[in-house]
Short mmCIF file of C-alpha atoms in Angstrom, two decimals:
data_model
loop_
_atom_site.label_atom_id
_atom_site.label_comp_id
_atom_site.label_asym_id
_atom_site.label_seq_id
_atom_site.Cartn_x
_atom_site.Cartn_y
_atom_site.Cartn_z
CA MET A 21 27.23 -27.22 21.11
CA PHE A 22 29.68 -25.50 18.80
CA GLY A 23 32.89 -27.19 19.95
CA VAL A 24 34.41 -30.51 18.85
CA ALA A 25 35.57 -33.15 21.32
CA PHE A 26 36.70 -36.77 21.27
CA ASN A 27 33.83 -39.21 21.85
CA ASP A 28 35.06 -41.03 24.96
CA SER A 29 31.93 -43.19 25.10
CA LEU A 30 33.23 -45.21 22.13
CA CYS A 31 35.75 -46.99 24.34
CA ALA A 32 33.17 -48.64 26.58
CA TYR A 33 30.84 -49.34 23.65
CA LEU A 34 33.53 -51.01 21.53
CA SER A 35 35.12 -52.89 24.41
CA ALA A 36 31.75 -54.42 25.25
CA LYS A 37 31.03 -55.24 21.61
CA TYR A 38 34.46 -56.75 20.84
CA PRO A 39 35.66 -58.10 24.22
CA GLU A 40 37.98 -60.64 22.60
CA ASP A 41 40.19 -57.88 21.17
CA VAL A 42 40.98 -56.20 24.50
CA GLU A 43 44.07 -58.38 24.87
CA TYR A 44 45.56 -56.75 21.76
CA ASP A 45 45.72 -53.30 23.35
CA PHE A 46 49.17 -51.75 23.31
CA PRO A 47 50.62 -51.45 26.82
CA GLY A 48 49.68 -48.09 28.28
CA PHE A 49 47.17 -47.41 25.48
CA PRO A 50 43.75 -48.64 26.61
CA CYS A 51 41.12 -49.13 23.89
CA SER A 52 43.73 -49.02 21.11
CA ALA A 53 42.47 -52.36 19.76
CA ALA A 54 38.85 -51.28 20.13
CA TYR A 55 39.50 -48.18 18.06
CA VAL A 56 41.02 -50.34 15.33
CA ASP A 57 37.82 -52.41 15.39
CA PHE A 58 35.85 -49.17 15.08
CA VAL A 59 37.68 -48.27 11.86
CA ARG A 60 37.58 -51.82 10.46
CA LEU A 61 34.08 -52.86 11.38
CA GLU A 62 31.89 -49.90 12.40
CA TYR A 63 31.09 -48.45 9.02
CA TRP A 64 28.80 -45.78 10.40
CA GLY A 65 31.90 -44.06 11.74
CA ASN A 66 33.57 -44.15 8.35
CA ASP A 67 30.35 -42.90 6.75
CA LEU A 68 30.60 -39.78 8.91
CA GLY A 69 34.18 -39.37 7.75
CA PHE A 70 33.18 -39.64 4.09
CA LEU A 71 30.49 -36.98 4.56
CA VAL A 72 33.09 -34.59 5.94
CA MET A 73 35.78 -35.46 3.37
CA THR A 74 33.36 -34.86 0.49
CA ASN A 75 31.99 -31.58 1.94
CA SER A 76 28.47 -32.97 2.15
CA THR A 77 25.76 -30.60 3.33
CA ASN A 78 24.69 -33.39 5.73
CA ALA A 79 28.11 -33.63 7.37
CA PRO A 80 28.13 -33.08 11.14
CA PHE A 81 31.44 -31.21 10.85
CA SER A 82 33.37 -29.23 8.28
CA VAL A 83 37.10 -28.72 7.85
CA VAL A 84 38.31 -25.18 7.18
CA THR A 85 41.73 -23.74 6.42
CA MET A 86 43.14 -21.28 8.92
CA LYS A 87 46.42 -19.46 9.31
CA ASP A 88 49.76 -21.19 8.71
CA GLY A 89 48.11 -23.95 6.69
CA VAL A 90 46.31 -25.49 9.69
CA LEU A 91 43.11 -27.41 8.82
CA VAL A 92 40.53 -27.30 11.61
CA ALA A 93 37.30 -29.20 12.35
CA VAL A 94 34.31 -26.90 12.97
CA PRO A 95 30.52 -27.38 13.10
CA GLY A 96 28.99 -28.57 9.83
CA PRO A 97 27.02 -26.65 7.20
CA SER A 98 23.71 -27.21 9.00
CA ALA A 99 24.94 -25.58 12.23
CA GLU A 100 23.16 -22.28 12.87
CA LEU A 101 26.00 -20.13 14.13
CA GLY A 102 24.09 -16.95 13.34
CA ASP A 103 25.09 -13.90 15.37
CA TYR A 104 26.77 -15.91 18.11
CA THR A 105 30.37 -15.19 19.08
CA PHE A 106 32.18 -17.90 21.02
CA THR A 107 35.40 -19.77 21.72
CA ALA A 108 35.57 -23.54 21.17
CA THR A 109 38.00 -26.45 21.42
CA THR A 110 38.49 -28.72 18.41
CA PHE A 111 41.00 -30.84 16.46
CA ALA A 112 43.29 -29.83 13.62
CA ALA A 113 46.14 -31.07 11.44
CA HIS A 114 49.09 -29.63 9.58
CA ALA A 115 51.03 -31.41 6.81
CA SER A 116 54.39 -30.77 5.18
CA CYS A 117 55.25 -32.95 2.18
CA ASP A 118 58.07 -33.25 -0.34
CA SER A 119 58.16 -35.15 -3.61
CA ILE A 120 60.82 -37.87 -3.65
CA ASN A 121 60.39 -38.89 -7.30
CA GLN A 122 63.64 -37.22 -8.27
CA VAL A 123 65.53 -39.05 -5.51
CA CYS A 124 64.28 -42.57 -6.21
CA ARG A 125 66.24 -44.83 -8.53
CA GLN A 126 64.91 -45.39 -12.03
CA ASP A 127 65.69 -48.06 -14.59
CA GLN A 128 66.78 -47.45 -18.16
CA GLN A 129 63.18 -46.88 -19.24
CA GLY A 130 62.69 -44.14 -16.67
CA ILE A 131 60.49 -46.26 -14.38
CA THR A 132 60.97 -45.80 -10.62
CA VAL A 133 62.06 -49.13 -9.17
CA ASN A 134 63.39 -48.29 -5.69
CA CYS A 135 63.25 -45.40 -3.19
CA THR A 136 65.83 -46.61 -0.67
CA SER A 137 67.91 -43.49 -1.25
CA ALA A 138 64.91 -41.41 -0.11
CA GLY A 139 64.51 -43.49 3.05
CA TYR A 140 61.67 -45.70 1.82
CA PRO A 141 63.07 -49.05 0.65
CA GLU A 142 59.58 -50.52 0.32
CA LEU A 143 58.53 -48.00 -2.31
CA PRO A 144 57.18 -48.48 -4.89
CA TYR A 145 54.78 -50.93 -3.26
CA VAL A 146 52.92 -53.54 -5.32
CA PHE A 147 50.90 -56.36 -3.79
CA SER A 148 51.28 -59.86 -5.18
CA LEU A 149 49.26 -62.88 -4.07
CA ASP A 150 52.27 -65.09 -4.77
CA ASP A 151 55.00 -63.01 -3.20
CA GLY A 152 53.13 -61.20 -0.46
CA PHE A 153 54.42 -57.64 -0.09
CA LYS A 154 57.30 -58.03 -2.53
CA VAL A 155 57.46 -55.68 -5.53
CA THR A 156 57.00 -57.76 -8.64
CA ASN A 157 55.48 -55.47 -11.27
CA THR A 158 55.79 -51.69 -11.02
CA SER A 159 53.11 -51.21 -13.65
CA GLU A 160 50.57 -52.28 -11.00
CA VAL A 161 51.42 -49.68 -8.36
CA LYS A 162 48.48 -49.09 -5.99
CA ASN A 163 47.31 -45.87 -4.40
CA ARG A 164 48.39 -45.83 -0.77
CA ILE A 165 48.97 -43.50 2.18
CA PHE A 166 51.42 -45.36 4.39
CA GLY A 167 52.00 -44.69 8.04
CA VAL A 168 55.69 -44.97 8.86
CA VAL A 169 56.82 -46.00 12.35
CA ASP A 170 60.46 -46.78 13.12
CA GLY A 171 61.20 -46.94 9.40
CA ARG A 172 58.51 -49.54 8.73
CA MET A 173 55.40 -48.91 6.63
CA MET A 174 51.89 -49.76 7.80
CA GLY A 175 48.79 -49.56 5.68
CA ARG A 176 49.85 -51.80 2.81
CA GLU A 177 46.92 -54.23 2.98
CA VAL A 178 45.74 -54.61 6.59
CA GLY A 179 46.21 -51.15 8.03
CA SER A 180 47.78 -50.56 11.41
CA THR A 181 48.06 -54.27 12.27
CA GLU A 182 51.08 -54.64 9.95
CA VAL A 183 53.42 -52.89 12.39
CA LYS A 184 53.17 -53.52 16.12
CA ALA A 185 54.15 -50.00 17.12
CA VAL A 186 52.57 -46.69 18.10
CA THR A 187 53.24 -43.57 16.10
CA THR A 188 54.71 -40.40 17.50
CA ASN A 189 53.41 -36.89 16.85
CA PRO A 190 54.19 -35.43 14.33
CA THR A 191 53.55 -38.57 12.34
CA THR A 192 55.46 -39.66 9.24
CA MET A 193 53.49 -40.68 6.17
CA ALA A 194 54.47 -41.72 2.65
CA THR A 195 52.10 -41.32 -0.29
CA GLN A 196 52.08 -43.45 -3.43
CA LEU A 197 49.50 -42.20 -5.92
CA ARG A 198 49.02 -43.18 -9.55
CA TRP A 199 46.60 -41.95 -12.20
CA ASP A 200 45.70 -42.88 -15.73
CA PRO A 201 47.11 -40.46 -18.28
CA PRO A 202 44.66 -37.93 -19.73
CA GLU A 203 44.94 -39.77 -23.06
CA GLN A 204 43.19 -42.85 -21.68
CA GLY A 205 43.16 -45.85 -23.99
CA MET A 206 46.40 -44.84 -25.71
CA ASN A 207 49.74 -46.47 -25.32
CA PRO A 208 51.68 -44.63 -22.59
CA THR A 209 54.81 -42.76 -23.59
CA LYS A 210 57.51 -41.00 -21.67
CA GLY A 211 55.77 -37.73 -22.45
CA THR A 212 52.43 -38.74 -20.96
CA HIS A 213 50.97 -35.79 -19.07
CA SER A 214 48.16 -33.32 -19.50
CA PRO A 215 48.23 -30.97 -22.48
CA GLY A 216 49.57 -27.54 -21.66
CA ALA A 217 51.58 -28.78 -18.67
CA VAL A 218 54.89 -27.29 -17.61
CA ASP A 219 58.20 -28.80 -18.66
CA LEU A 220 58.57 -32.44 -17.60
CA THR A 221 61.59 -31.65 -15.41
CA GLU A 222 59.44 -29.32 -13.28
CA LEU A 223 56.74 -31.90 -12.53
CA ALA A 224 56.49 -33.59 -9.14
CA ILE A 225 55.56 -36.93 -10.74
CA ASP A 226 56.91 -39.67 -12.96
CA THR A 227 55.11 -39.64 -16.28
CA TYR A 228 56.01 -43.16 -17.41
CA PRO A 229 54.45 -45.68 -17.51
CA LYS A 230 51.66 -43.67 -15.82
CA PRO A 231 51.61 -40.40 -13.87
CA THR A 232 52.83 -41.43 -10.39
CA LEU A 233 53.64 -39.42 -7.29
CA TYR A 234 55.83 -40.55 -4.39
CA ALA A 235 56.04 -38.15 -1.45
CA SER A 236 57.30 -38.05 2.11
CA CYS A 237 55.06 -36.20 4.58
CA SER A 238 55.14 -35.05 8.17
CA VAL A 239 51.62 -34.70 9.56
CA SER A 240 50.95 -33.11 12.96
CA TYR A 241 47.70 -33.84 14.79
CA LEU A 242 46.68 -30.88 16.93
CA GLU A 243 44.29 -29.88 19.64
CA ALA A 244 43.12 -26.37 18.80
CA VAL A 245 41.18 -23.45 20.21
CA VAL A 246 39.21 -21.39 17.70
CA ARG A 247 36.89 -18.41 17.85
CA TRP A 248 33.81 -17.65 15.78
CA ASP A 249 32.94 -13.97 15.32
CA GLY A 250 29.26 -13.72 14.49
CA SER A 251 29.47 -10.04 13.61
CA ASN A 252 31.48 -10.76 10.43
CA GLY A 253 31.04 -14.53 10.06
CA THR A 254 34.69 -15.58 10.33
CA TRP A 255 36.74 -18.19 12.15
CA SER A 256 40.10 -17.41 13.76
CA LEU A 257 42.69 -19.80 15.20
CA LEU A 258 43.69 -18.84 18.75
CA ASN A 259 45.98 -21.66 19.83
CA THR A 260 47.26 -25.13 18.92
CA THR A 261 49.08 -27.84 20.86
CA LEU A 262 50.31 -31.25 19.73
CA ALA A 263 47.82 -34.00 20.52
CA SER A 264 48.89 -36.79 22.85
CA GLN A 265 50.50 -39.91 21.43
CA GLN A 266 47.46 -42.03 22.21
CA LEU A 267 45.07 -39.56 20.60
CA THR A 268 47.31 -39.27 17.54
CA ALA A 269 47.55 -43.06 17.17
CA THR A 270 43.74 -43.14 17.21
CA LEU A 271 42.97 -40.25 14.88
CA TRP A 272 45.34 -41.43 12.15
CA LEU A 273 43.78 -44.91 11.92
CA PRO A 274 41.32 -44.06 9.09
CA VAL A 275 44.25 -42.73 7.03
CA VAL A 276 46.51 -45.77 7.41
CA TRP A 277 43.51 -48.04 6.82
CA GLN A 278 43.20 -46.26 3.44
CA PHE A 279 39.80 -44.64 3.95
CA ALA A 280 41.10 -41.29 2.66
CA THR A 281 43.39 -42.52 -0.13
CA GLU A 282 41.13 -42.42 -3.16
CA GLN A 283 39.72 -39.06 -2.11
CA LEU A 284 43.26 -37.69 -1.91
CA ALA A 285 44.10 -39.12 -5.33
CA SER A 286 40.97 -37.56 -6.81
CA ASN A 287 41.66 -34.15 -5.28
CA LEU A 288 45.23 -34.17 -6.61
CA MET A 289 44.67 -35.74 -10.02
CA ASN A 290 44.60 -32.67 -12.24
CA VAL A 291 47.13 -30.50 -10.42
CA ALA A 292 49.65 -33.36 -10.02
CA ARG A 293 49.61 -34.13 -13.75
CA THR A 294 49.96 -30.53 -14.94
CA ARG A 295 51.50 -28.18 -12.40
CA PRO A 296 55.07 -27.62 -11.15
CA ARG A 297 56.43 -29.40 -8.10
CA GLU A 298 56.01 -26.52 -5.60
CA GLU A 299 52.35 -26.03 -6.48
CA VAL A 300 51.62 -29.76 -6.27
CA MET A 301 53.22 -29.97 -2.82
CA ALA A 302 51.18 -27.00 -1.58
CA VAL A 303 47.95 -28.71 -2.65
CA LEU A 304 49.10 -32.05 -1.21
CA ASN A 305 49.84 -30.38 2.15
CA GLN A 306 46.40 -28.85 2.31
CA GLN A 307 44.46 -31.89 1.12
CA LEU A 308 46.30 -34.43 3.26
CA ALA A 309 45.78 -32.33 6.39
CA ARG A 310 42.11 -31.79 5.52
CA LEU A 311 41.51 -35.51 4.99
CA ALA A 312 43.48 -36.43 8.11
CA VAL A 313 40.97 -34.43 10.14
CA GLY A 314 37.88 -35.23 8.07
CA SER A 315 38.41 -39.01 7.94
CA ALA A 316 38.52 -39.08 11.76
CA ALA A 317 35.10 -37.43 12.13
CA GLY A 318 33.59 -40.69 13.43
CA PHE A 319 35.63 -40.19 16.61
CA PHE A 320 34.25 -36.68 17.19
CA LYS A 321 31.23 -35.37 19.03
CA PRO A 322 29.85 -31.85 19.53
CA THR A 323 30.68 -30.13 22.80
CA ALA A 324 29.77 -26.88 24.47
CA ALA A 325 31.58 -23.69 23.55
CA THR A 326 32.80 -21.08 26.02
CA ASP A 327 32.67 -17.31 26.21
CA VAL A 328 29.41 -17.32 24.26
CA SER A 329 27.73 -14.03 23.43
CA TYR A 330 24.89 -13.11 21.11
CA LEU A 331 24.60 -10.01 18.98
CA VAL A 332 21.23 -8.44 19.78
CA GLN A 333 19.81 -5.90 17.35
CA THR A 334 17.41 -3.39 18.94
CA MET A 335 15.30 -0.85 17.07
CA LEU A 336 15.73 2.49 18.81
CA GLY A 337 13.28 4.44 16.69
CA ARG A 338 10.47 3.78 14.26
CA TYR A 339 9.59 6.30 11.57
CA PRO A 340 6.71 6.37 9.08
CA VAL A 341 7.74 5.28 5.63
CA GLY A 342 5.95 8.02 3.68
CA PRO A 343 7.71 11.07 5.15
CA ILE A 344 11.06 9.31 5.03
CA LEU A 345 10.62 8.54 1.34
CA ALA A 346 9.50 12.13 0.72
CA LEU A 347 12.61 13.43 2.49
CA LEU A 348 14.84 11.13 0.48
CA ALA A 349 13.13 12.27 -2.73
CA LEU A 350 13.68 15.93 -1.82
CA LEU A 351 17.32 15.26 -1.00
CA LEU A 352 17.72 13.50 -4.32
CA LEU A 353 16.03 16.39 -6.12
CA TYR A 354 18.27 18.86 -4.32
CA ALA A 355 21.35 16.86 -5.30
CA ILE A 356 20.24 16.75 -8.95
CA LEU A 357 19.56 20.50 -8.92
CA ALA A 358 22.91 21.28 -7.31
CA LEU A 359 24.75 19.10 -9.79
CA THR A 360 22.85 20.69 -12.67
CA ILE A 361 23.80 24.20 -11.54
CA PHE A 362 27.39 23.08 -11.01
CA PHE A 363 27.81 21.55 -14.45
CA VAL A 364 25.99 24.42 -16.18
CA SER A 365 28.33 26.86 -14.43
CA LEU A 366 31.27 24.67 -15.32
CA TRP A 367 30.38 24.62 -19.00
CA GLU A 368 29.52 28.35 -19.17
CA LYS A 369 32.57 30.11 -20.60
CA ASP A 370 31.11 33.61 -21.16
CA GLU A 371 31.96 35.87 -18.21
CA ILE A 372 30.61 39.14 -19.73
CA ILE A 373 28.04 40.96 -17.60
CA VAL A 374 25.14 42.09 -19.77
CA ALA A 375 23.13 45.02 -18.49
CA PRO A 376 19.38 44.56 -18.98
CA SER A 377 17.33 46.88 -21.13
CA ASP A 378 15.66 49.98 -19.82
CA ASP A 379 12.71 49.51 -17.50
CA VAL A 380 13.50 45.81 -16.96
CA PHE A 381 10.93 45.44 -14.21
CA GLY A 382 8.19 47.54 -15.79
CA GLU A 383 8.09 50.17 -13.08
CA GLY A 384 9.37 53.11 -15.10
CA VAL A 385 12.87 52.66 -13.70
CA ARG A 386 15.76 53.04 -16.11
CA VAL A 387 18.88 50.95 -15.94
CA GLY A 388 21.86 52.80 -14.58
CA GLU A 389 25.11 53.60 -16.25
CA PRO A 390 27.91 50.99 -16.47
CA SER A 391 29.29 52.39 -13.22
CA ALA A 392 26.47 50.51 -11.49
CA LEU A 393 28.32 47.29 -12.37
CA LEU A 394 31.12 48.39 -10.11
CA LEU A 395 28.59 48.80 -7.37
CA ALA A 396 27.32 45.26 -7.97
CA GLN A 397 30.88 43.95 -7.78
CA ARG A 398 31.44 45.71 -4.48
CA TRP A 399 28.23 44.32 -3.06
CA LEU A 400 29.22 40.78 -3.97
CA VAL A 401 32.89 40.81 -2.90
CA THR A 402 33.16 43.19 0.04
CA PRO A 403 31.05 43.84 3.15
CA MET A 404 31.52 47.62 2.94
CA PRO A 405 28.27 48.36 1.06
CA LEU A 406 26.35 46.52 3.79
CA VAL A 407 28.15 48.51 6.44
CA GLY A 408 27.48 51.69 4.48
CA SER A 409 23.77 50.96 4.33
CA ALA A 410 23.68 50.42 8.06
CA PHE A 411 25.28 53.81 8.66
CA PRO A 412 23.82 56.09 5.94
CA GLN A 413 25.42 59.42 5.18
CA ASP A 414 23.54 62.22 3.51
CA ASP A 415 21.67 59.96 1.10
CA GLY A 416 18.35 61.75 1.30
CA GLN A 417 16.78 59.02 3.42
CA ASP A 418 15.61 59.11 6.99
CA ALA A 419 18.65 58.53 9.19
CA LYS A 420 16.49 56.54 11.62
CA ARG A 421 15.14 54.17 9.03
CA SER A 422 15.16 50.46 9.81
CA VAL A 423 18.42 48.76 8.87
CA ALA A 424 16.54 45.46 8.53
CA ALA A 425 14.36 46.95 5.84
CA TRP A 426 17.23 48.22 3.72
CA ALA A 427 20.51 46.58 4.61
CA MET A 428 20.04 43.35 2.66
CA CYS A 429 18.59 44.82 -0.51
CA SER A 430 20.33 48.15 -1.11
CA ALA A 431 23.68 49.90 -0.86
CA HIS A 432 24.81 53.47 -1.38
CA ASP A 433 26.70 54.16 -4.62
CA GLY A 434 29.29 56.75 -3.78
CA ARG A 435 28.07 60.09 -2.49
CA GLU A 436 25.43 60.72 -5.13
CA LYS A 437 21.98 61.07 -3.58
CA ASP A 438 20.09 59.62 -6.53
CA ASP A 439 22.01 56.40 -7.19
CA ARG A 440 21.03 53.17 -5.53
CA LEU A 441 21.50 49.47 -6.26
CA MET A 442 18.82 46.85 -5.57
CA ILE A 443 19.34 43.10 -5.57
CA GLY A 444 16.24 40.95 -5.36
CA VAL A 445 13.00 39.84 -6.96
CA LYS A 446 10.96 42.38 -8.84
CA ASN A 447 7.75 41.27 -10.55
CA GLU A 448 8.75 38.19 -12.55
CA GLY A 449 12.53 38.63 -12.50
CA PHE A 450 15.50 38.37 -10.21
CA GLY A 451 18.52 40.56 -10.82
CA VAL A 452 20.74 43.47 -9.95
CA VAL A 453 19.09 46.81 -10.78
CA SER A 454 20.47 50.33 -10.56
CA LEU A 455 17.93 52.84 -9.33
CA ARG A 456 18.67 56.45 -10.28
CA HIS A 457 16.53 59.50 -9.59
CA ARG A 458 16.35 61.33 -12.90
CA HIS A 459 15.87 65.06 -12.46
CA VAL A 460 12.92 66.31 -14.43
CA SER A 461 13.37 69.60 -16.21
CA SER A 462 10.67 72.19 -16.30
CA GLU A 463 10.08 71.38 -19.93
CA GLU A 464 9.43 67.69 -19.20
CA SER A 465 7.09 68.48 -16.38
#
């Protein structure tokens, strides 16, 4: 059950529980009144929304950001997605907001008093027991997310019941958010904003009498198709379509009934008071879309995913640990030895060949003349000595001798019969040795 669907069973449950409100349904929109009762009176639904909006580990759903700034509902933190890969349907939202503070009219003190020029004549909104919805004191501006339908604002005090109309999709919303200045307890000034903030003209807010943000937003409610890839643990957005008008008018109810307002104000508080307008709007877009989806979590239920597969890991071979560790140790030793030889060779600057002393191997063999070094060079850089040893010519040896016995350890030095070069291990040493038959005179014998 990795998908997210609308809980259709709520309609029958709420209609049976609040039968007197059925007559208030909008024509062509069955259960519209019942869904308002759900938001107003069924607090368990709002509790689910708060769990999602606050990223609780107990939340049945989570909201994640995907491409193009779309916020999508997915299974919650406790869901064991594991190595599954699947496609699922869900709900999403996208918001696009713009600060209208610079457009609204201000009085001589720099206090915003009317936003008619921005298309919102009822902003700023302040509630008064004496004058109803009339603005009487702009120092008492309340935090609100208004739903706007046909130019009229809903969500001032009694949510969606203030305007007898159904929203379209995308929806239009207006935000009015106010915070205390960072210097709480001090008299506000026209320079009230967080220390280290950008220039006042770059802010998205009014700073006097308190930091206040007015913004116009377009929020799209979407039906989405997403895919979870268990091999790398990532979500991807495959497709989105605008939700129906009835579904949109239902999902936005928690927002216009102000269940997401204080969470939005909290999420924006620091960035709105300190950062430039473009950055504030980017955060507002993301947070408003996230809360638009999260606050509606009470309307959701899990549903089955499609195209489900499971990554199965199979052991194809089992090897004893001891020999494997021994092999790895030998490979490591070989690597250390190779690196040691490499760096020693790299640091060795002396390229002089030093001939060993007489009788280096203790067998009564004298070291040859320097010409033997030329023979060593030939042996190391050209294959001709090897070929010459395979086809001997008048060297005093048996012409039928085994090539295998001689080819790899000796080579003929010119045409002299008594000169020979040997490369290999002799007694306790390894080296290049010139073997020369020294003629013994009659006196020496």
